Amino acid sequence: MEEKVLANIRKHNMKLYPIYKMIGLDWIFYYGVEILFLTQVKQIEPADIVLASGIFALFCIIFQIPSVIILEKVGKKNGIVLGQVITAIAMLVIMLCPNFVYLIVAKILSSFGFSIRGIAESNFLNSSIPQTKKKGEIFAKIDEKGYSRFCYIGATSVLISGFLYSINPYIPVGLCLAVNILSVILAMNFIDIEKLQDKKQKKKNLKESMKQTGKEVKESFRFVMDSTRIKTLLMMSGIIWGLISLMSSYQETVLKELNIPSYYIGIILAAFQLLVGIFSTKSIDFHNKFHNKSMTMMGLLITIGSIIVGIVVLLPLPFAIQLMFIIVAFIARAYAKGVYQINKKRYMGNFANKKVLPEIYSMNGIYCNFTRMIFSFIGSMLLRITNTANASILAGILFTVLMTIAYFYAKTRLGLKPEQYLPREICPELVEK
């Protein structure tokens, strides 16, 4: 392939990727009304919604290896398109679902779609960037540009969805499906450089793909098992993601139980999404302030906020004061989520070169979805035996203790000076041989 043509293709992909990610990263319009739509329209219990989140996480783990095999066969671009198509089908099932069983089907479908995309998207962007000394910086800038725009678009969509829900609950869900279809169209305009370059190579059959995938997973697992440093990081990352997912469901359920109108809930959730985008730009400052305590502080911001929300809802306080404390807890969670999304990639990038890094991302996905699944099951159980306020307090206390224990475990394993680590902890090239 001519260098000029290749350069134009790279430029095309790098220009299109932030636009695609801006609307295709996640379900726009839906999450702002998810709890309301499922509880009021579909008559699904809050405990079952949390349980469905756990099932989603479980199948994200299950679909990791099948997703790699599929991408091996169809390529990164087609993998992105396929993932978007599957998530669009899942959204259609949610629109039409009459009960909890259909919600589970939708969650399984969406977990498959998001698993494929989660592996394909970053790898596609990485392959579209030329090999230079600043490739990592270019990747981060493009990725951050798309993510921050997604947060701003998401905030606007959440605000709008609250008002549209009050008109007709199906309008924001239908808009989500429309945006999902638009994401499919955008993804179809990507050009897969590796497929163009590999036209002369023979395609591997399924048996060879499975064998190669199994070998890569085995090597990745061995690398993680040999590195106390990375195991600790993945543990902390998984705990925080589990907390973000669970407390999101809890705090939004609290808003509904306080009988706050849907359009006000939309405003609160829109502000939350906007703050996530703003706080994501503060990740370096956060790290410089807390260093190896950063992950712990992220978790404590969420758990302590959960305890505060539960207490103020139980106390006979004026509604305005209750709402004020709830909003403060939302701001704390937005801060934690914003700095977490950026810093986790930065921390994982310290452990590997470009060959091993995708495998670490894959392992991080397994860790995060495993903890999300466990936390969701715990959260669902608490909601079945008590109300949301009590569940928020109990979960907050439980996970505050967990974060404290994790901190004391991690402080001698993360954030140390390079000479304090064993060679295999900071030299992944030894593992690649």
Short mmCIF file of N, CA and C in Angstrom, two decimals, residues 147 151 240 244 275-288 290 293-299 301-302 331-347:
data_model
loop_
_atom_site.label_atom_id
_atom_site.label_comp_id
_atom_site.label_asym_id
_atom_site.label_seq_id
_atom_site.Cartn_x
_atom_site.Cartn_y
_atom_site.Cartn_z
N TYR A 147 -14.08 10.85 24.75
CA TYR A 147 -14.75 10.58 26.02
C TYR A 147 -15.35 11.84 26.62
N CYS A 151 -19.30 12.69 27.41
CA CYS A 151 -19.85 13.14 28.69
C CYS A 151 -20.74 14.36 28.51
N ILE A 240 -13.48 -0.37 42.65
CA ILE A 240 -14.02 0.96 42.39
C ILE A 240 -15.10 0.91 41.32
N ILE A 244 -18.98 2.11 41.71
CA ILE A 244 -19.60 3.10 40.82
C ILE A 244 -20.91 2.56 40.26
N LEU A 275 -20.37 16.80 35.08
CA LEU A 275 -19.29 16.86 36.07
C LEU A 275 -18.26 15.76 35.84
N VAL A 276 -18.72 14.57 35.43
CA VAL A 276 -17.78 13.49 35.13
C VAL A 276 -16.80 13.93 34.05
N GLY A 277 -17.33 14.59 33.00
CA GLY A 277 -16.47 15.08 31.93
C GLY A 277 -15.50 16.14 32.41
N ILE A 278 -15.97 17.04 33.27
CA ILE A 278 -15.11 18.09 33.80
C ILE A 278 -14.04 17.51 34.71
N PHE A 279 -14.46 16.63 35.62
CA PHE A 279 -13.52 16.07 36.60
C PHE A 279 -12.49 15.15 35.94
N SER A 280 -12.83 14.59 34.78
CA SER A 280 -11.87 13.72 34.10
C SER A 280 -10.61 14.49 33.70
N THR A 281 -10.74 15.80 33.55
CA THR A 281 -9.58 16.63 33.22
C THR A 281 -8.72 16.94 34.45
N LYS A 282 -9.19 16.54 35.62
CA LYS A 282 -8.45 16.79 36.87
C LYS A 282 -7.71 15.55 37.35
N SER A 283 -7.61 14.55 36.50
CA SER A 283 -7.03 13.27 36.93
C SER A 283 -5.56 13.40 37.33
N ILE A 284 -4.80 14.22 36.61
CA ILE A 284 -3.38 14.39 36.94
C ILE A 284 -3.23 15.09 38.30
N ASP A 285 -4.03 16.13 38.53
CA ASP A 285 -3.98 16.83 39.82
C ASP A 285 -4.35 15.88 40.97
N PHE A 286 -5.35 15.05 40.72
CA PHE A 286 -5.79 14.10 41.75
C PHE A 286 -4.66 13.13 42.09
N HIS A 287 -4.01 12.62 41.04
CA HIS A 287 -2.90 11.68 41.25
C HIS A 287 -1.74 12.36 41.97
N ASN A 288 -1.41 13.57 41.56
CA ASN A 288 -0.28 14.28 42.19
C ASN A 288 -0.54 14.57 43.67
N PHE A 290 -2.65 12.62 45.77
CA PHE A 290 -2.82 11.43 46.61
C PHE A 290 -1.85 10.30 46.29
N LYS A 293 -2.35 6.61 47.19
CA LYS A 293 -3.64 6.57 47.89
C LYS A 293 -4.79 6.94 46.95
N SER A 294 -4.48 7.22 45.70
CA SER A 294 -5.50 7.73 44.76
C SER A 294 -6.68 6.79 44.62
N MET A 295 -6.41 5.50 44.39
CA MET A 295 -7.49 4.54 44.19
C MET A 295 -8.36 4.42 45.44
N THR A 296 -7.71 4.44 46.60
CA THR A 296 -8.45 4.35 47.86
C THR A 296 -9.37 5.56 48.03
N MET A 297 -8.86 6.75 47.73
CA MET A 297 -9.65 7.96 47.88
C MET A 297 -10.85 7.96 46.93
N MET A 298 -10.67 7.43 45.72
CA MET A 298 -11.79 7.32 44.79
C MET A 298 -12.90 6.46 45.40
N GLY A 299 -12.52 5.32 45.96
CA GLY A 299 -13.50 4.42 46.54
C GLY A 299 -14.20 5.03 47.75
N LEU A 301 -14.70 8.19 48.44
CA LEU A 301 -15.63 9.24 48.01
C LEU A 301 -17.01 8.65 47.72
N ILE A 302 -17.02 7.46 47.14
CA ILE A 302 -18.28 6.82 46.77
C ILE A 302 -18.97 6.20 47.98
N ILE A 331 -21.98 14.61 43.44
CA ILE A 331 -20.77 15.31 43.01
C ILE A 331 -19.52 14.49 43.37
N ALA A 332 -19.53 13.93 44.59
CA ALA A 332 -18.39 13.10 45.01
C ALA A 332 -18.23 11.89 44.10
N ARG A 333 -19.35 11.25 43.74
CA ARG A 333 -19.29 10.08 42.85
C ARG A 333 -18.84 10.49 41.45
N ALA A 334 -19.28 11.65 40.98
CA ALA A 334 -18.86 12.15 39.67
C ALA A 334 -17.36 12.41 39.66
N TYR A 335 -16.85 12.98 40.76
CA TYR A 335 -15.41 13.25 40.87
C TYR A 335 -14.63 11.94 40.80
N ALA A 336 -15.09 10.96 41.59
CA ALA A 336 -14.40 9.67 41.62
C ALA A 336 -14.44 9.00 40.25
N LYS A 337 -15.59 9.02 39.60
CA LYS A 337 -15.72 8.36 38.29
C LYS A 337 -14.87 9.05 37.24
N GLY A 338 -14.85 10.39 37.25
CA GLY A 338 -14.10 11.13 36.25
C GLY A 338 -12.61 10.86 36.32
N VAL A 339 -12.03 10.94 37.52
CA VAL A 339 -10.58 10.71 37.64
C VAL A 339 -10.24 9.23 37.50
N TYR A 340 -11.18 8.36 37.86
CA TYR A 340 -10.95 6.91 37.73
C TYR A 340 -10.81 6.51 36.26
N GLN A 341 -11.70 7.00 35.40
CA GLN A 341 -11.72 6.59 34.00
C GLN A 341 -10.41 6.90 33.30
N ILE A 342 -9.76 8.00 33.68
CA ILE A 342 -8.50 8.38 33.03
C ILE A 342 -7.30 7.73 33.73
N ASN A 343 -7.28 7.80 35.05
CA ASN A 343 -6.10 7.32 35.79
C ASN A 343 -5.91 5.82 35.71
N LYS A 344 -7.00 5.06 35.59
CA LYS A 344 -6.83 3.60 35.55
C LYS A 344 -6.03 3.19 34.32
N LYS A 345 -6.26 3.86 33.17
CA LYS A 345 -5.50 3.54 31.97
C LYS A 345 -4.04 3.97 32.14
N ARG A 346 -3.86 5.11 32.80
CA ARG A 346 -2.50 5.58 33.04
C ARG A 346 -1.73 4.59 33.91
N TYR A 347 -2.36 4.11 34.97
CA TYR A 347 -1.70 3.18 35.88
C TYR A 347 -1.40 1.85 35.19
#
